[in-house]
C-alpha positions as a Markdown table, in Angstrom:
| # | Residue | x | y | z |
|---|---|---|---|---|
| 1 | Met | 0.6 | -19.9 | 76.8 |
| 2 | Leu | -2.6 | -21.0 | 75.1 |
| 3 | Ala | -2.7 | -17.9 | 73.0 |
| 4 | Ala | 0.9 | -18.6 | 71.8 |
| 5 | Val | 0.0 | -22.2 | 70.9 |
| 6 | Ala | -3.1 | -21.0 | 69.0 |
| 7 | Thr | -1.1 | -18.4 | 67.1 |
| 8 | Phe | 1.5 | -21.0 | 66.2 |
| 9 | Ala | -1.2 | -23.5 | 65.0 |
| 10 | Leu | -3.0 | -20.9 | 62.9 |
| 11 | Ala | 0.2 | -19.6 | 61.2 |
| 12 | Pro | 0.6 | -22.5 | 58.6 |
| 13 | Ala | -3.1 | -22.1 | 57.7 |
| 14 | Ala | -2.6 | -18.3 | 57.2 |
| 15 | Asp | 0.5 | -18.9 | 55.0 |
| 16 | Ala | -1.4 | -21.5 | 53.0 |
| 17 | Ser | -4.3 | -19.1 | 52.4 |
| 18 | Ala | -1.9 | -16.4 | 51.3 |
| 19 | Ala | -0.1 | -18.7 | 49.0 |
| 20 | Ala | -3.4 | -19.8 | 47.5 |
| 21 | Ala | -4.5 | -16.2 | 47.0 |
| 22 | Val | -1.2 | -15.4 | 45.2 |
| 23 | Thr | -1.5 | -18.4 | 43.0 |
| 24 | Ala | -5.1 | -17.6 | 42.1 |
| 25 | Lys | -4.0 | -14.0 | 41.2 |
| 26 | Ala | -1.2 | -15.3 | 39.1 |
| 27 | Val | -3.6 | -17.6 | 37.2 |
| 28 | Asp | -6.0 | -14.7 | 36.7 |
| 29 | Leu | -3.2 | -12.5 | 35.3 |
| 30 | Ala | -1.8 | -15.2 | 33.0 |
| 31 | Pro | -4.4 | -14.9 | 30.2 |
| 32 | Ala | -4.1 | -11.1 | 30.2 |
| 33 | Asp | -0.3 | -11.3 | 30.0 |
| 34 | Thr | -0.4 | -13.8 | 27.2 |
| 35 | Ala | -2.8 | -11.6 | 25.2 |
| 36 | Gln | -0.6 | -8.6 | 25.7 |
| 37 | Ala | 2.4 | -10.6 | 24.6 |
| 38 | Leu | 0.5 | -11.8 | 21.5 |
| 39 | Arg | -0.4 | -8.2 | 20.7 |
| 40 | Ile | 3.2 | -7.1 | 20.9 |
| 41 | Val | 4.4 | -10.0 | 18.7 |
| 42 | Leu | 1.7 | -9.2 | 16.1 |
| 43 | Gly | 2.6 | -5.5 | 16.2 |
| 44 | Leu | 6.3 | -6.2 | 15.5 |
| 45 | Thr | 5.4 | -8.7 | 12.8 |
| 46 | Val | 3.2 | -6.1 | 11.0 |
| 47 | Leu | 5.9 | -3.5 | 11.3 |
| 48 | Ala | 8.4 | -5.9 | 9.7 |
| 49 | Ile | 6.2 | -6.7 | 6.7 |
| 50 | Leu | 4.7 | -3.3 | 6.4 |
| 51 | Pro | 6.8 | -2.2 | 3.3 |
| 52 | Ala | 5.8 | -5.4 | 1.5 |
| 53 | Leu | 2.1 | -4.9 | 2.4 |
| 54 | Leu | 2.3 | -1.3 | 1.2 |
| 55 | Val | 3.5 | -2.3 | -2.2 |
| 56 | Cys | 1.4 | -5.4 | -2.6 |
| 57 | Val | -2.1 | -4.5 | -1.3 |
| 58 | Thr | -2.4 | -0.7 | -1.6 |
| 59 | Ser | -2.4 | 2.0 | -4.3 |
| 60 | Phe | 1.2 | 2.8 | -3.7 |
| 61 | Leu | 2.5 | 0.7 | -6.6 |
| 62 | Arg | 0.5 | 2.6 | -9.3 |
| 63 | Ile | 1.2 | 6.0 | -7.8 |
| 64 | Val | 5.0 | 5.7 | -7.4 |
| 65 | Ile | 5.4 | 4.2 | -10.9 |
| 66 | Val | 3.4 | 7.0 | -12.6 |
| 67 | Leu | 5.4 | 9.6 | -10.7 |
| 68 | Ser | 8.7 | 8.0 | -11.7 |
| 69 | Met | 7.6 | 7.8 | -15.4 |
| 70 | Leu | 6.6 | 11.5 | -15.3 |
| 71 | Arg | 10.0 | 12.4 | -14.0 |
| 72 | Gln | 11.5 | 10.4 | -16.9 |
| 73 | Ala | 9.2 | 11.9 | -19.5 |
| 74 | Ile | 10.2 | 15.4 | -18.5 |
| 75 | Gly | 13.8 | 14.5 | -19.0 |
| 76 | Met | 15.1 | 14.9 | -15.4 |
| 77 | Pro | 15.7 | 11.3 | -14.0 |
| 78 | Glu | 17.0 | 12.6 | -10.7 |
| 79 | Thr | 14.6 | 15.5 | -10.1 |
| 80 | Pro | 12.5 | 15.4 | -8.0 |
| 81 | Pro | 14.7 | 13.0 | -5.9 |
| 82 | Asn | 13.5 | 9.6 | -4.8 |
| 83 | Pro | 12.7 | 10.6 | -1.2 |
| 84 | Val | 10.4 | 13.3 | -2.5 |
| 85 | Leu | 8.5 | 11.0 | -4.9 |
| 86 | Ile | 8.2 | 8.3 | -2.2 |
| 87 | Gly | 6.9 | 10.7 | 0.3 |
| 88 | Leu | 4.4 | 12.2 | -2.1 |
| 89 | Ala | 3.3 | 8.6 | -3.1 |
| 90 | Leu | 2.8 | 7.7 | 0.6 |
| 91 | Phe | 0.5 | 10.7 | 1.3 |
| 92 | Phe | -1.6 | 10.1 | -1.8 |
| 93 | Thr | -1.8 | 6.4 | -1.0 |
| 94 | Leu | -3.1 | 7.4 | 2.4 |
| 95 | Phe | -5.7 | 9.6 | 0.7 |
| 96 | Thr | -6.9 | 6.9 | -1.7 |
| 97 | Met | -6.9 | 4.1 | 1.0 |
| 98 | Ala | -8.5 | 6.2 | 3.8 |
| 99 | Pro | -12.0 | 4.5 | 3.5 |
| 100 | Val | -10.4 | 1.1 | 3.5 |
| 101 | Leu | -8.2 | 1.9 | 6.5 |
| 102 | Glu | -11.1 | 3.3 | 8.5 |
| 103 | Thr | -13.1 | 0.2 | 7.9 |
| 104 | Leu | -10.2 | -2.0 | 8.8 |
| 105 | Asn | -9.6 | -0.1 | 12.0 |
| 106 | Ala | -13.2 | -0.2 | 13.1 |
| 107 | Gln | -13.9 | -3.8 | 12.2 |
| 108 | Ala | -10.6 | -5.5 | 13.1 |
| 109 | Phe | -7.9 | -3.5 | 14.8 |
| 110 | Gln | -9.8 | -1.8 | 17.6 |
| 111 | Pro | -11.8 | -4.9 | 18.6 |
| 112 | Phe | -8.6 | -7.0 | 18.6 |
| 113 | Met | -6.8 | -4.4 | 20.8 |
| 114 | Asp | -9.8 | -4.3 | 23.1 |
| 115 | Gly | -9.6 | -8.1 | 23.4 |
| 116 | Thr | -13.2 | -8.7 | 22.1 |
| 117 | Ile | -12.1 | -10.8 | 19.2 |
| 118 | Gly | -9.2 | -13.2 | 18.6 |
| 119 | Met | -6.3 | -13.1 | 16.1 |
| 120 | Glu | -8.0 | -15.2 | 13.5 |
| 121 | Ala | -11.2 | -13.2 | 13.6 |
| 122 | Ala | -9.2 | -10.0 | 13.4 |
| 123 | Tyr | -7.3 | -11.3 | 10.3 |
| 124 | Gly | -10.5 | -12.3 | 8.6 |
| 125 | Arg | -12.2 | -9.0 | 9.3 |
| 126 | Gly | -9.2 | -7.0 | 8.3 |
| 127 | Met | -8.8 | -8.7 | 5.0 |
| 128 | Glu | -12.4 | -8.1 | 3.9 |
| 129 | Pro | -12.0 | -4.4 | 3.1 |
| 130 | Leu | -8.6 | -5.0 | 1.5 |
| 131 | Arg | -9.9 | -7.8 | -0.7 |
| 132 | Ser | -12.8 | -5.6 | -1.7 |
| 133 | Phe | -10.5 | -2.8 | -2.8 |
| 134 | Met | -8.1 | -5.1 | -4.7 |
| 135 | Thr | -11.1 | -6.9 | -6.4 |
| 136 | Arg | -12.4 | -3.5 | -7.7 |
| 137 | Gln | -9.0 | -2.7 | -9.2 |
| 138 | Thr | -8.1 | -6.2 | -10.6 |
| 139 | Arg | -8.9 | -7.2 | -14.2 |
| 140 | Glu | -10.6 | -10.5 | -14.8 |
| 141 | Gln | -7.8 | -11.5 | -17.3 |
| 142 | Asp | -5.1 | -11.0 | -14.7 |
| 143 | Leu | -7.1 | -13.0 | -12.1 |
| 144 | Ala | -7.7 | -15.8 | -14.6 |
| 145 | Leu | -4.0 | -15.9 | -15.3 |
| 146 | Met | -3.1 | -16.3 | -11.7 |
| 147 | Ile | -5.6 | -19.0 | -11.2 |
| 148 | Glu | -4.3 | -20.8 | -14.3 |
| 149 | Leu | -0.7 | -20.5 | -13.2 |
| 150 | Ser | -1.5 | -21.8 | -9.7 |
| 151 | Lys | -3.3 | -24.8 | -11.3 |
| 152 | Ala | -6.1 | -24.3 | -8.8 |
| 153 | Lys | -9.8 | -25.2 | -9.3 |
| 154 | Val | -11.7 | -22.5 | -11.1 |
| 155 | Pro | -13.7 | -20.6 | -8.4 |
| 156 | Gln | -17.4 | -20.0 | -8.7 |
| 157 | Ala | -17.3 | -16.7 | -6.7 |
| 158 | Ile | -14.8 | -14.1 | -5.8 |
| 159 | Glu | -14.9 | -15.3 | -2.2 |
| 160 | Glu | -13.4 | -18.6 | -3.3 |
| 161 | Val | -10.3 | -16.8 | -4.7 |
| 162 | Ser | -7.4 | -17.1 | -2.3 |
| 163 | Asn | -5.1 | -14.2 | -1.4 |
| 164 | Val | -2.2 | -16.0 | -3.0 |
| 165 | Gln | -4.1 | -15.6 | -6.3 |
| 166 | Leu | -5.7 | -12.2 | -5.8 |
| 167 | Ile | -2.7 | -10.2 | -4.6 |
| 168 | Pro | -0.4 | -10.9 | -7.6 |
| 169 | Ala | -3.4 | -10.4 | -10.0 |
| 170 | Phe | -4.0 | -7.0 | -8.3 |
| 171 | Met | -0.3 | -6.1 | -8.7 |
| 172 | Leu | -0.4 | -7.0 | -12.4 |
| 173 | Ser | -3.4 | -4.8 | -12.9 |
| 174 | Glu | -1.7 | -2.0 | -11.1 |
| 175 | Leu | 1.4 | -2.3 | -13.3 |
| 176 | Arg | -0.8 | -2.2 | -16.4 |
| 177 | Ala | -2.8 | 0.8 | -15.3 |
| 178 | Ala | 0.4 | 2.7 | -14.3 |
| 179 | Phe | 2.0 | 2.1 | -17.7 |
| 180 | Gln | -1.2 | 3.2 | -19.5 |
| 181 | Ile | -1.1 | 6.5 | -17.6 |
| 182 | Gly | 2.6 | 6.8 | -18.1 |
| 183 | Ile | 2.2 | 6.5 | -21.9 |
| 184 | Leu | -0.3 | 9.3 | -21.9 |
| 185 | Leu | 2.2 | 11.4 | -19.9 |
| 186 | Phe | 5.0 | 10.7 | -22.4 |
| 187 | Leu | 3.1 | 11.8 | -25.5 |
| 188 | Pro | 3.0 | 15.6 | -25.0 |
| 189 | Phe | 6.7 | 15.7 | -24.0 |
| 190 | Leu | 7.6 | 13.6 | -26.9 |
| 191 | Leu | 5.8 | 16.0 | -29.2 |
| 192 | Ile | 7.9 | 18.9 | -27.8 |
| 193 | Asp | 11.1 | 16.9 | -28.4 |
| 194 | Leu | 10.0 | 16.3 | -32.0 |
| 195 | Val | 9.2 | 19.9 | -32.7 |
| 196 | Val | 12.5 | 21.1 | -31.2 |
| 197 | Ser | 14.4 | 18.5 | -33.2 |
| 198 | Ser | 12.7 | 19.5 | -36.4 |
| 199 | Ile | 13.3 | 23.2 | -35.9 |
| 200 | Leu | 17.0 | 22.6 | -35.1 |
| 201 | Met | 17.3 | 20.4 | -38.2 |
| 202 | Ala | 15.6 | 23.1 | -40.4 |
| 203 | Leu | 18.0 | 25.8 | -39.1 |
| 204 | Gly | 21.0 | 23.6 | -39.7 |
| 205 | Met | 22.0 | 23.5 | -36.1 |
| 206 | Met | 22.8 | 19.7 | -36.1 |
| 207 | Met | 25.6 | 20.0 | -33.5 |
| 208 | Met | 23.3 | 21.4 | -30.8 |
| 209 | Pro | 21.7 | 18.6 | -28.7 |
| 210 | Pro | 17.9 | 19.0 | -28.8 |
| 211 | Thr | 17.6 | 18.4 | -25.1 |
| 212 | Thr | 19.4 | 21.6 | -24.4 |
| 213 | Ile | 16.4 | 23.5 | -25.7 |
| 214 | Ala | 13.6 | 20.9 | -25.2 |
| 215 | Leu | 14.2 | 20.4 | -21.5 |
| 216 | Pro | 13.5 | 24.0 | -20.4 |
| 217 | Leu | 10.5 | 24.2 | -22.7 |
| 218 | Lys | 9.0 | 21.0 | -21.2 |
| 219 | Val | 9.5 | 22.2 | -17.7 |
| 220 | Leu | 8.0 | 25.6 | -18.6 |
| 221 | Val | 4.9 | 24.0 | -20.3 |
| 222 | Phe | 4.5 | 21.6 | -17.3 |
| 223 | Val | 4.5 | 24.5 | -14.8 |
| 224 | Leu | 2.2 | 26.7 | -16.9 |
| 225 | Val | -0.5 | 24.1 | -17.2 |
| 226 | Asp | -0.1 | 23.2 | -13.4 |
| 227 | Gly | 1.0 | 19.7 | -14.3 |
| 228 | Trp | 1.5 | 18.3 | -10.9 |
| 229 | Ala | -2.0 | 19.1 | -9.8 |
| 230 | Leu | -3.5 | 17.7 | -13.0 |
| 231 | Val | -1.5 | 14.5 | -12.9 |
| 232 | Leu | -2.1 | 13.8 | -9.2 |
| 233 | Lys | -5.8 | 14.6 | -9.5 |
| 234 | Ala | -6.2 | 12.2 | -12.5 |
| 235 | Leu | -4.1 | 9.6 | -10.7 |
| 236 | Val | -6.3 | 9.6 | -7.5 |
| 237 | Gly | -9.4 | 9.6 | -9.7 |
| 238 | Ser | -8.2 | 6.5 | -11.6 |
| 239 | Phe | -9.0 | 4.4 | -8.5 |
| 240 | His | -12.6 | 3.1 | -8.4 |
């Protein structure tokens, strides 16, 4: 009888201890669950804005424009098709951005995934290599233009330039560089068009379109000089 009474008296205490243990475990797990949820949200956000980031802060913009202008200069606006050019531009973007991506991964992404730094610290560390890359490719005139348009105070150092000013200045510089390279690509093909047109005019063959003869000649010359390798090698070497 006494044993039964003792058991009945100790039961509430045991239940309370168990409930307290469960509550303590839930409290311990709450920060970990919250951090994991934040990582998932951040990952989904990065995936959503990845195309915009690819165009705005990497070398993709210059590469894809130069390849598109090369296709137009040859005279085949649909060959190679867009998926081929975009895929080629993606791989060469990866090649040119490899040192930046490695630094970003080591300084920001891996420490954030390990939980050793917070989101703000990861963002600051991750922007450092990207800003360094964009600064090297950006002209001072384009940066000054963005500062003037934003009506902001003139910075005394590059660290004082905000991303809102640096990113569009970088894109303007990339557009300028891409068009400069594109002009150089157009010149030899334009020369072939002029020579073919002059020969046809001299022969009195005015009814024959010059592109009928010029297009195969341009493709032949481009293949003989290994044009794709020369263009892509020069394009990757244009980044400093």
